[in-house]
Coordinates of C-alpha atoms in Angstrom, one line a residue:
Chain A
M21 CA 3.8 7.7 39.9
S22 CA 3.5 4.0 39.8
K23 CA 1.8 1.6 37.5
L24 CA -0.7 -1.1 38.8
V25 CA -1.5 -4.0 36.6
P26 CA -5.3 -4.6 36.6
P27 CA -6.7 -8.0 37.2
K28 CA -7.2 -10.0 34.2
D29 CA -10.6 -10.4 32.4
I30 CA -12.9 -13.0 33.7
G31 CA -15.0 -15.3 31.4
V32 CA -18.4 -16.0 32.3
P33 CA -20.1 -19.0 30.7
V34 CA -22.9 -18.0 28.1
P35 CA -26.0 -19.8 29.0
S36 CA -27.8 -21.8 26.3
P37 CA -30.1 -20.6 25.0
A38 CA -28.4 -17.1 25.2
P39 CA -30.5 -14.5 27.1
A40 CA -32.3 -12.0 25.0
A41 CA -31.1 -8.3 24.6
G42 CA -31.7 -6.0 27.6
V43 CA -30.4 -8.9 30.1
H44 CA -27.5 -7.5 32.0
L45 CA -24.5 -9.3 33.5
I46 CA -24.0 -8.4 37.0
A47 CA -20.9 -9.2 39.0
Y48 CA -20.8 -9.4 42.8
Y49 CA -17.6 -9.2 44.8
G50 CA -16.5 -9.5 48.2
P51 CA -13.4 -10.8 50.4
K52 CA -12.6 -14.5 49.5
G53 CA -15.2 -16.7 51.0
F54 CA -17.9 -14.1 51.4
T55 CA -21.6 -15.0 51.3
P56 CA -23.0 -13.1 48.1
S57 CA -25.9 -11.0 48.9
Y58 CA -28.2 -9.1 46.4
T59 CA -27.9 -6.1 48.8
P60 CA -24.1 -6.0 49.2
V61 CA -22.7 -4.0 52.1
S62 CA -19.2 -2.4 52.0
P63 CA -16.5 -3.9 51.5
N64 CA -18.6 -6.0 49.2
G65 CA -19.9 -4.7 46.0
R66 CA -21.8 -4.8 42.8
I67 CA -21.0 -4.0 39.1
D68 CA -23.3 -3.9 36.2
A69 CA -21.2 -5.0 33.4
G70 CA -24.0 -4.0 30.9
D71 CA -26.2 -5.7 28.5
A72 CA -25.0 -9.3 28.1
S73 CA -25.8 -9.2 24.4
T74 CA -23.3 -6.3 23.6
L75 CA -20.4 -7.9 25.6
T76 CA -17.6 -9.5 23.9
E77 CA -17.7 -13.3 23.6
K78 CA -14.7 -15.5 23.8
T79 CA -14.6 -19.2 23.1
V80 CA -12.3 -21.4 25.0
N81 CA -12.3 -25.0 24.4
G82 CA -15.2 -24.9 22.5
L83 CA -17.2 -23.1 25.3
A84 CA -18.3 -19.5 24.7
Y85 CA -17.6 -17.0 27.6
Y86 CA -18.8 -13.4 28.1
D87 CA -15.5 -11.4 28.5
D88 CA -15.9 -9.2 31.6
P89 CA -13.0 -6.7 31.7
I90 CA -13.4 -6.7 35.6
G91 CA -10.0 -4.7 35.9
S92 CA -11.6 -1.5 34.4
E93 CA -14.8 -2.0 36.3
L94 CA -13.5 -2.2 40.0
P95 CA -13.9 1.0 42.0
A96 CA -10.8 3.1 42.3
G97 CA -9.1 2.8 45.8
L98 CA -10.4 -1.0 46.3
A99 CA -8.1 -2.4 48.7
G100 CA -5.7 -5.1 47.7
G101 CA -6.3 -8.7 48.6
D102 CA -8.2 -11.9 47.6
Y103 CA -11.6 -11.4 46.5
D104 CA -14.3 -13.8 45.0
F105 CA -16.5 -12.9 42.3
V106 CA -20.0 -14.3 41.6
F107 CA -22.3 -13.3 38.6
T108 CA -26.1 -13.2 37.9
L109 CA -28.2 -12.3 34.9
M110 CA -30.7 -9.4 35.4
D111 CA -33.7 -8.8 33.0
A112 CA -35.4 -5.6 32.3
N113 CA -37.7 -6.0 35.3
G114 CA -34.8 -6.1 37.7
N115 CA -35.1 -9.8 38.3
E116 CA -31.9 -11.7 39.0
G117 CA -30.9 -15.1 38.6
N118 CA -29.2 -17.2 41.3
F119 CA -25.4 -16.5 42.0
S120 CA -23.0 -18.6 39.8
P121 CA -20.0 -20.4 41.5
A122 CA -17.5 -18.0 42.8
F123 CA -14.1 -17.1 41.0
A124 CA -11.2 -16.0 43.0
V125 CA -9.3 -13.0 42.0
T126 CA -6.2 -11.4 43.7
V127 CA -6.2 -7.6 43.6
D128 CA -2.6 -6.5 44.0
T129 CA -2.3 -2.8 44.9
A130 CA 1.1 -3.1 46.4
V131 CA 4.0 -1.4 44.3
P132 CA 7.6 -2.1 44.6
P133 CA 9.5 0.6 46.4
T134 CA 10.3 3.9 44.7
L135 CA 14.1 3.7 43.8
G136 CA 16.4 6.6 44.9
Q137 CA 18.3 9.1 42.9
P138 CA 20.5 7.4 40.3
I139 CA 24.1 8.6 40.0
S140 CA 26.7 8.2 37.3
L141 CA 29.1 5.2 38.2
A142 CA 31.8 6.0 35.7
Chain B
M14 CA -42.2 -17.5 76.0
L15 CA -45.9 -17.5 76.5
K16 CA -46.4 -17.0 72.7
R17 CA -44.3 -19.9 71.9
A18 CA -45.9 -22.1 74.5
I19 CA -49.4 -21.5 73.2
A20 CA -48.4 -21.5 69.6
L21 CA -48.4 -25.4 70.1
V22 CA -52.3 -25.2 70.4
I23 CA -53.0 -24.0 66.9
V24 CA -52.8 -26.3 63.9
A25 CA -49.6 -26.3 62.1
G26 CA -50.7 -27.7 58.8
L27 CA -50.4 -24.7 56.5
L28 CA -49.4 -25.7 52.9
V29 CA -48.2 -22.9 50.9
T30 CA -47.4 -23.2 47.3
C31 CA -46.6 -20.6 44.6
S32 CA -46.5 -20.3 40.9
E33 CA -45.2 -17.6 38.6
A34 CA -47.9 -15.3 36.9
R35 CA -45.3 -12.9 35.4
A36 CA -41.9 -11.6 36.3
A37 CA -41.5 -11.0 40.1
A38 CA -45.5 -11.2 40.6
V39 CA -46.1 -14.5 42.4
T40 CA -49.4 -16.2 43.2
L41 CA -49.3 -17.9 46.6
A42 CA -51.8 -20.5 47.4
W43 CA -52.6 -22.3 50.8
T44 CA -55.4 -23.7 52.8
N45 CA -56.1 -22.0 56.2
P46 CA -55.9 -24.3 59.1
S47 CA -59.1 -25.6 60.4
A48 CA -58.3 -26.9 63.7
N49 CA -56.0 -26.5 66.8
T50 CA -53.4 -28.8 67.4
D51 CA -55.5 -30.3 70.3
G52 CA -58.1 -31.2 67.7
S53 CA -60.6 -28.6 68.5
A54 CA -62.1 -26.4 66.0
L55 CA -60.3 -23.3 65.0
T56 CA -62.6 -20.6 65.6
N57 CA -60.7 -17.5 66.1
L58 CA -58.2 -17.4 63.1
A59 CA -57.3 -13.6 62.6
D60 CA -54.6 -13.6 59.9
I61 CA -51.8 -15.4 57.9
I62 CA -48.3 -14.0 58.1
V63 CA -46.0 -14.7 55.1
T64 CA -42.3 -14.3 55.3
Y65 CA -40.2 -14.6 52.2
G66 CA -36.6 -14.0 51.2
P67 CA -33.6 -15.5 49.4
C68 CA -33.4 -19.3 49.5
S69 CA -30.7 -21.2 51.1
T70 CA -28.5 -23.2 48.5
D71 CA -30.6 -26.3 48.9
N72 CA -34.0 -24.2 48.9
T73 CA -34.9 -25.5 52.3
Y74 CA -35.1 -22.3 54.3
I75 CA -34.9 -18.6 53.9
D76 CA -31.2 -17.5 54.3
G77 CA -31.3 -13.9 55.6
A78 CA -27.6 -13.5 55.0
R79 CA -28.2 -13.5 51.2
G80 CA -30.6 -10.4 51.1
A81 CA -33.4 -8.7 52.6
L82 CA -36.4 -10.4 54.0
G83 CA -40.0 -9.4 53.2
E84 CA -43.4 -9.9 54.9
F85 CA -47.0 -9.5 54.2
V86 CA -50.1 -10.1 56.2
V87 CA -53.3 -11.5 54.8
M88 CA -56.4 -11.0 57.0
T89 CA -58.7 -13.8 57.1
S90 CA -60.9 -15.6 59.6
A91 CA -62.2 -18.4 57.4
A92 CA -60.8 -21.5 58.9
G93 CA -60.3 -24.2 56.3
A94 CA -60.6 -21.9 53.3
A95 CA -58.6 -22.3 50.1
M96 CA -56.6 -18.8 49.9
T97 CA -54.7 -17.2 47.0
Q98 CA -52.6 -14.1 47.2
V99 CA -50.6 -12.3 44.5
E100 CA -47.5 -10.5 45.6
T101 CA -44.9 -8.7 43.6
I102 CA -41.4 -9.5 45.0
P103 CA -38.1 -8.3 44.2
G104 CA -37.0 -11.3 42.1
K105 CA -33.6 -11.7 43.3
G106 CA -32.9 -15.4 42.7
D107 CA -35.0 -18.2 43.9
T108 CA -37.3 -16.9 46.7
C109 CA -38.5 -19.1 49.5
F110 CA -41.8 -18.5 51.3
V111 CA -43.2 -19.8 54.8
A112 CA -46.4 -18.8 56.4
V113 CA -47.8 -19.0 60.0
A114 CA -51.2 -18.4 61.2
Q115 CA -52.3 -16.2 63.9
N116 CA -55.3 -16.3 66.0
A117 CA -57.3 -13.4 67.6
I118 CA -55.1 -13.5 70.7
E119 CA -51.8 -13.5 68.7
Q120 CA -51.0 -17.1 69.0
L121 CA -48.9 -18.3 66.3
S122 CA -48.9 -21.8 64.6
A123 CA -45.8 -23.4 63.6
Q124 CA -44.4 -22.6 60.3
S125 CA -45.6 -23.9 57.1
A126 CA -43.4 -26.0 54.7
V127 CA -41.2 -24.0 52.5
A128 CA -42.5 -22.9 49.1
V129 CA -40.1 -22.0 46.5
W130 CA -40.3 -19.5 43.5
K131 CA -37.8 -20.2 40.9
V132 CA -36.5 -17.1 39.2
P133 CA -36.9 -17.4 35.4
L134 CA -33.3 -16.5 34.6
P135 CA -30.6 -19.1 34.1
T136 CA -27.8 -19.6 36.7
L137 CA -24.4 -18.8 35.2
G138 CA -21.7 -21.5 35.3
Q139 CA -18.2 -21.6 36.7
P140 CA -16.3 -18.3 35.6
V141 CA -12.7 -18.6 34.3
Q142 CA -9.8 -16.5 33.9
L143 CA -9.5 -15.5 30.2
S144 CA -6.0 -14.4 30.0
N145 CA -3.2 -17.0 30.3
V146 CA -5.4 -19.9 28.7
V147 CA -3.2 -22.6 27.5
H148 CA -4.3 -24.3 24.4
L149 CA -2.9 -27.8 24.0
N150 CA -2.6 -29.0 20.5
F151 CA -2.0 -32.6 19.8
R152 CA 0.1 -34.0 16.9
K153 CA -1.0 -37.0 15.1
V154 CA 1.5 -39.7 15.9
K155 CA 1.9 -42.9 13.8
S156 CA 1.3 -46.1 15.8

């Protein structure tokens, strides 16, 4: 049994004007420096974070951001390493906007060694 | 090699433009070539081949590394005719189109200029990490 700390949430700027209900926030990821594609091939991936209008928004320095809890969205078993994430908006027709600039995230799946059997020192 | 050599004979001057009719349905407009590159009349035009796909970051060419390419063929023998074609495309980001003309003996023209369809969705800005945000507060200082 071990505990892994998930990557921290990513904030994605809310565009102005904010998109209508039904527009989804989409995340694409791949190894650092990857070229994003709308049809990702493993190990790259795509995550539908849901209707952007229902996502939590946080304000940082006066700017509103969608709060994407990326740590809970990544597939189980994703290998550790440095990844880039880019984001798009997708409307109800399936159209998607252009990719955002990339944001680098380190997925750390390495756990410290398991300690041996403790003993009484007294 | 033969096709490439002969391709120079056909007029290269296709002009393709596109406009948005509704989401992911794109109207392409162009004028068919009317002459070969040697100045002779184009009398055996067979079709126009249109290729589309994700634009490069500067919207100057189709970048196949960013997604799948598509293609459709418009049969036409009307040299010099103004043409329009409505196509439904995936609508994944800005989409670039180029066209070539083909004659009856499968000789190809040079590529047209690139036409760009702009996806009607905003591009998101630079993402940030939300945790560990440090807020700086400034105290008022008497001068």
